[in-house]
Amino acid sequence: MEKINKLMVCGYGEHGKDEACRYIAEKTTLRYKLSTSEMFAEIVFAAVGAHMGYKNVQECWDDRRNHRQLWYEIIVDQNANLRVYHAHLLMTDILNGIRNPAEFKQLLQENIVQLAIWVDASVRKASTISSECKITPDMCHVYIDNNRDLPYLYSQLDSVINRYLRHHALPSPNTRAMVSSPTFGGIAI
């Protein structure tokens, strides 16, 4: 059975993607270094830092939530042929924060990543749902409900780890699995 070597975690800003990535890396042999935004911070700063009045990369990074669409556009523009993702995947096994459907599909079609996970906190973080994220939950193989506490999130991630990462059960291309959500149209794990 083919092994999952790389995965991506998607979802809206502040919905728990970083926590999910860190937890998966802690519990498996997969490596996690940076989110997509962290990966592109220097590129975004070079593109708009002077115009926006930022003194350094950190200041630009700290203000990213106020300019999500601008960050999205710069990332898409600068990531032609997934060149930045390819370079990043030499150091990490988990991509965090993919927001562009064309990149998402290419990463899966070319088997660069083998599993897509959606982390959702839309009940407790409804105000952070933003239009720059063009990926939707139904595009991902697995849906994680992050509307409760951390132990609940971790229990769902443990199910994903056991099913897909420890037992190497690759999802079929058109299968969507849910860990828990009465409104998600997937298959229960």
mmCIF file of C-alpha atoms in Angstrom:
data_model
loop_
_atom_site.group_PDB
_atom_site.id
_atom_site.type_symbol
_atom_site.label_atom_id
_atom_site.label_comp_id
_atom_site.label_asym_id
_atom_site.label_seq_id
_atom_site.Cartn_x
_atom_site.Cartn_y
_atom_site.Cartn_z
ATOM 1 C CA MET A 1 0.000 0.000 0.000
ATOM 2 C CA GLU A 2 1.325 3.453 -0.898
ATOM 3 C CA LYS A 3 2.481 5.614 1.983
ATOM 4 C CA ILE A 4 1.383 9.197 2.640
ATOM 5 C CA ASN A 5 4.609 11.184 2.523
ATOM 6 C CA LYS A 6 3.168 14.686 2.252
ATOM 7 C CA LEU A 7 -0.135 16.281 3.183
ATOM 8 C CA MET A 8 -1.764 19.685 3.169
ATOM 9 C CA VAL A 9 -3.945 21.319 5.776
ATOM 10 C CA CYS A 10 -6.479 23.846 4.530
ATOM 11 C CA GLY A 11 -9.059 26.110 6.122
ATOM 12 C CA TYR A 12 -9.824 29.720 6.864
ATOM 13 C CA GLY A 13 -7.478 31.980 8.802
ATOM 14 C CA GLU A 14 -7.333 31.370 12.546
ATOM 15 C CA HIS A 15 -9.315 28.127 12.341
ATOM 16 C CA GLY A 16 -6.568 25.946 13.856
ATOM 17 C CA LYS A 17 -4.438 24.869 10.919
ATOM 18 C CA ASP A 18 -1.148 25.651 12.688
ATOM 19 C CA GLU A 19 -2.197 23.673 15.762
ATOM 20 C CA ALA A 20 -3.296 20.732 13.599
ATOM 21 C CA CYS A 21 0.002 20.744 11.703
ATOM 22 C CA ARG A 22 2.088 20.921 14.871
ATOM 23 C CA TYR A 23 0.088 18.088 16.460
ATOM 24 C CA ILE A 24 0.392 15.822 13.410
ATOM 25 C CA ALA A 25 4.147 16.464 13.255
ATOM 26 C CA GLU A 26 4.504 15.766 16.976
ATOM 27 C CA LYS A 27 2.625 12.451 16.727
ATOM 28 C CA THR A 28 4.114 11.172 13.443
ATOM 29 C CA THR A 29 7.379 11.211 11.518
ATOM 30 C CA LEU A 30 6.086 13.971 9.225
ATOM 31 C CA ARG A 31 7.980 17.261 9.476
ATOM 32 C CA TYR A 32 6.322 20.671 9.800
ATOM 33 C CA LYS A 33 8.185 23.977 9.579
ATOM 34 C CA LEU A 34 6.138 26.957 8.379
ATOM 35 C CA SER A 35 2.690 27.993 7.225
ATOM 36 C CA THR A 36 2.237 29.276 3.683
ATOM 37 C CA SER A 37 2.096 32.840 5.009
ATOM 38 C CA GLU A 38 5.346 32.389 6.930
ATOM 39 C CA MET A 39 6.949 30.852 3.859
ATOM 40 C CA PHE A 40 6.042 33.883 1.732
ATOM 41 C CA ALA A 41 6.542 36.669 4.306
ATOM 42 C CA GLU A 42 9.821 37.909 2.819
ATOM 43 C CA ILE A 43 8.380 37.816 -0.693
ATOM 44 C CA VAL A 44 5.303 39.798 0.356
ATOM 45 C CA PHE A 45 7.472 42.299 2.225
ATOM 46 C CA ALA A 46 9.692 42.778 -0.847
ATOM 47 C CA ALA A 47 6.611 43.341 -3.001
ATOM 48 C CA VAL A 48 4.683 45.807 -0.805
ATOM 49 C CA GLY A 49 6.742 46.619 2.282
ATOM 50 C CA ALA A 50 7.814 50.120 1.263
ATOM 51 C CA HIS A 51 4.414 51.005 -0.191
ATOM 52 C CA MET A 52 2.610 49.839 2.953
ATOM 53 C CA GLY A 53 5.111 51.550 5.253
ATOM 54 C CA TYR A 54 6.467 48.407 6.925
ATOM 55 C CA LYS A 55 9.909 48.716 8.469
ATOM 56 C CA ASN A 56 10.680 44.984 8.327
ATOM 57 C CA VAL A 57 9.355 41.520 7.476
ATOM 58 C CA GLN A 58 8.018 40.970 10.996
ATOM 59 C CA GLU A 59 5.906 44.126 10.837
ATOM 60 C CA CYS A 60 4.506 43.016 7.470
ATOM 61 C CA TRP A 61 3.815 39.526 8.858
ATOM 62 C CA ASP A 62 2.092 40.909 11.947
ATOM 63 C CA ASP A 63 -0.332 42.882 9.744
ATOM 64 C CA ARG A 64 -1.146 40.054 7.302
ATOM 65 C CA ARG A 65 -4.643 39.456 8.700
ATOM 66 C CA ASN A 66 -5.624 42.970 7.613
ATOM 67 C CA HIS A 67 -4.560 42.269 4.025
ATOM 68 C CA ARG A 68 -5.435 38.631 3.376
ATOM 69 C CA GLN A 69 -6.517 39.218 -0.240
ATOM 70 C CA LEU A 70 -3.298 41.084 -1.053
ATOM 71 C CA TRP A 71 -1.219 38.274 0.461
ATOM 72 C CA TYR A 72 -3.245 35.719 -1.525
ATOM 73 C CA GLU A 73 -2.626 37.570 -4.806
ATOM 74 C CA ILE A 74 1.115 37.943 -4.201
ATOM 75 C CA ILE A 75 1.479 34.293 -3.201
ATOM 76 C CA VAL A 76 -0.382 33.072 -6.295
ATOM 77 C CA ASP A 77 1.671 35.384 -8.520
ATOM 78 C CA GLN A 78 5.010 34.353 -7.002
ATOM 79 C CA ASN A 79 4.314 30.618 -6.872
ATOM 80 C CA ALA A 80 4.232 29.887 -10.608
ATOM 81 C CA ASN A 81 4.489 26.148 -11.241
ATOM 82 C CA LEU A 82 4.489 25.576 -7.473
ATOM 83 C CA ARG A 83 8.202 26.438 -7.372
ATOM 84 C CA VAL A 84 8.092 27.786 -3.821
ATOM 85 C CA TYR A 85 6.068 24.803 -2.573
ATOM 86 C CA HIS A 86 8.509 22.386 -4.215
ATOM 87 C CA ALA A 87 11.428 24.081 -2.471
ATOM 88 C CA HIS A 88 9.555 24.182 0.842
ATOM 89 C CA LEU A 89 8.680 20.478 0.635
ATOM 90 C CA LEU A 90 12.375 19.631 0.738
ATOM 91 C CA MET A 91 12.312 20.768 4.390
ATOM 92 C CA THR A 92 8.797 19.801 5.459
ATOM 93 C CA ASP A 93 6.115 17.193 4.825
ATOM 94 C CA ILE A 94 3.065 19.263 5.743
ATOM 95 C CA LEU A 95 1.847 22.244 3.713
ATOM 96 C CA ASN A 96 -0.314 24.598 5.732
ATOM 97 C CA GLY A 97 -2.653 27.191 4.277
ATOM 98 C CA ILE A 98 -3.082 26.384 0.595
ATOM 99 C CA ARG A 99 -5.842 28.712 -0.648
ATOM 100 C CA ASN A 100 -5.705 28.520 -4.447
ATOM 101 C CA PRO A 101 -7.740 25.751 -6.151
ATOM 102 C CA ALA A 102 -5.363 25.423 -9.120
ATOM 103 C CA GLU A 103 -2.393 24.891 -6.795
ATOM 104 C CA PHE A 104 -4.460 22.554 -4.617
ATOM 105 C CA LYS A 105 -5.472 20.376 -7.583
ATOM 106 C CA GLN A 106 -1.967 20.321 -9.038
ATOM 107 C CA LEU A 107 -0.443 19.257 -5.717
ATOM 108 C CA LEU A 108 -2.837 16.280 -5.573
ATOM 109 C CA GLN A 109 -2.809 15.375 -9.282
ATOM 110 C CA GLU A 110 0.982 15.299 -9.418
ATOM 111 C CA ASN A 111 1.046 13.272 -6.176
ATOM 112 C CA ILE A 112 3.170 15.944 -4.519
ATOM 113 C CA VAL A 113 0.821 15.587 -1.545
ATOM 114 C CA GLN A 114 -1.402 12.577 -0.965
ATOM 115 C CA LEU A 115 -3.888 13.848 1.620
ATOM 116 C CA ALA A 116 -5.840 17.100 2.035
ATOM 117 C CA ILE A 117 -7.318 17.970 5.436
ATOM 118 C CA TRP A 118 -9.813 20.782 6.092
ATOM 119 C CA VAL A 119 -9.829 22.331 9.580
ATOM 120 C CA ASP A 120 -13.038 24.193 10.367
ATOM 121 C CA ALA A 121 -13.858 26.511 13.261
ATOM 122 C CA SER A 122 -16.634 28.436 11.522
ATOM 123 C CA VAL A 123 -19.024 28.228 14.477
ATOM 124 C CA ARG A 124 -16.651 29.832 16.975
ATOM 125 C CA LYS A 125 -14.650 31.895 14.452
ATOM 126 C CA ALA A 126 -17.300 32.921 11.917
ATOM 127 C CA SER A 127 -15.824 36.402 11.568
ATOM 128 C CA THR A 128 -12.586 34.994 10.141
ATOM 129 C CA ILE A 129 -14.182 33.356 7.112
ATOM 130 C CA SER A 130 -12.692 35.280 4.223
ATOM 131 C CA SER A 131 -12.995 35.339 0.475
ATOM 132 C CA GLU A 132 -9.290 34.891 -0.271
ATOM 133 C CA CYS A 133 -9.534 31.198 0.638
ATOM 134 C CA LYS A 134 -10.835 29.624 -2.547
ATOM 135 C CA ILE A 135 -10.519 26.041 -1.263
ATOM 136 C CA THR A 136 -13.723 24.589 0.162
ATOM 137 C CA PRO A 137 -14.233 21.760 2.663
ATOM 138 C CA ASP A 138 -15.703 19.448 0.044
ATOM 139 C CA MET A 139 -12.451 19.569 -1.945
ATOM 140 C CA CYS A 140 -10.491 17.937 0.900
ATOM 141 C CA HIS A 141 -10.318 14.256 1.778
ATOM 142 C CA VAL A 142 -10.849 14.826 5.501
ATOM 143 C CA TYR A 143 -12.899 17.366 7.444
ATOM 144 C CA ILE A 144 -11.885 18.251 11.015
ATOM 145 C CA ASP A 145 -14.384 20.075 13.236
ATOM 146 C CA ASN A 146 -12.444 22.527 15.425
ATOM 147 C CA ASN A 147 -15.414 24.230 17.055
ATOM 148 C CA ARG A 148 -14.835 22.717 20.493
ATOM 149 C CA ASP A 149 -11.833 22.405 22.817
ATOM 150 C CA LEU A 150 -8.282 21.194 22.111
ATOM 151 C CA PRO A 151 -8.832 17.639 23.425
ATOM 152 C CA TYR A 152 -11.675 17.269 20.911
ATOM 153 C CA LEU A 153 -9.463 18.551 18.082
ATOM 154 C CA TYR A 154 -6.670 16.190 19.123
ATOM 155 C CA SER A 155 -9.018 13.190 19.236
ATOM 156 C CA GLN A 156 -10.082 13.883 15.658
ATOM 157 C CA LEU A 157 -6.479 14.308 14.543
ATOM 158 C CA ASP A 158 -5.619 11.016 16.258
ATOM 159 C CA SER A 159 -8.301 9.314 14.136
ATOM 160 C CA VAL A 160 -6.781 10.796 10.976
ATOM 161 C CA ILE A 161 -3.287 9.770 12.052
ATOM 162 C CA ASN A 162 -4.384 6.220 12.803
ATOM 163 C CA ARG A 163 -6.368 5.757 9.631
ATOM 164 C CA TYR A 164 -4.246 7.503 7.055
ATOM 165 C CA LEU A 165 -0.743 7.923 8.415
ATOM 166 C CA ARG A 166 -0.128 4.816 10.515
ATOM 167 C CA HIS A 167 -2.121 2.320 8.452
ATOM 168 C CA HIS A 168 -1.326 3.916 5.101
ATOM 169 C CA ALA A 169 -4.939 3.876 3.968
ATOM 170 C CA LEU A 170 -4.845 6.341 1.112
ATOM 171 C CA PRO A 171 -8.162 7.959 0.329
ATOM 172 C CA SER A 172 -9.594 7.159 -3.077
ATOM 173 C CA PRO A 173 -9.678 10.215 -5.350
ATOM 174 C CA ASN A 174 -13.384 10.954 -4.923
ATOM 175 C CA THR A 175 -13.729 9.951 -1.275
ATOM 176 C CA ARG A 176 -14.382 12.519 1.385
ATOM 177 C CA ALA A 177 -14.166 11.439 4.993
ATOM 178 C CA MET A 178 -15.401 13.322 7.979
ATOM 179 C CA VAL A 179 -14.229 12.981 11.487
ATOM 180 C CA SER A 180 -17.314 14.688 12.797
ATOM 181 C CA SER A 181 -19.842 17.103 11.435
ATOM 182 C CA PRO A 182 -23.516 16.515 10.934
ATOM 183 C CA THR A 183 -23.570 18.967 8.025
ATOM 184 C CA PHE A 184 -20.584 17.688 6.080
ATOM 185 C CA GLY A 185 -21.437 15.263 3.293
ATOM 186 C CA GLY A 186 -18.541 12.889 3.831
ATOM 187 C CA ILE A 187 -18.115 9.403 5.136
ATOM 188 C CA ALA A 188 -17.549 8.932 8.846
ATOM 189 C CA ILE A 189 -14.139 7.668 9.895
#
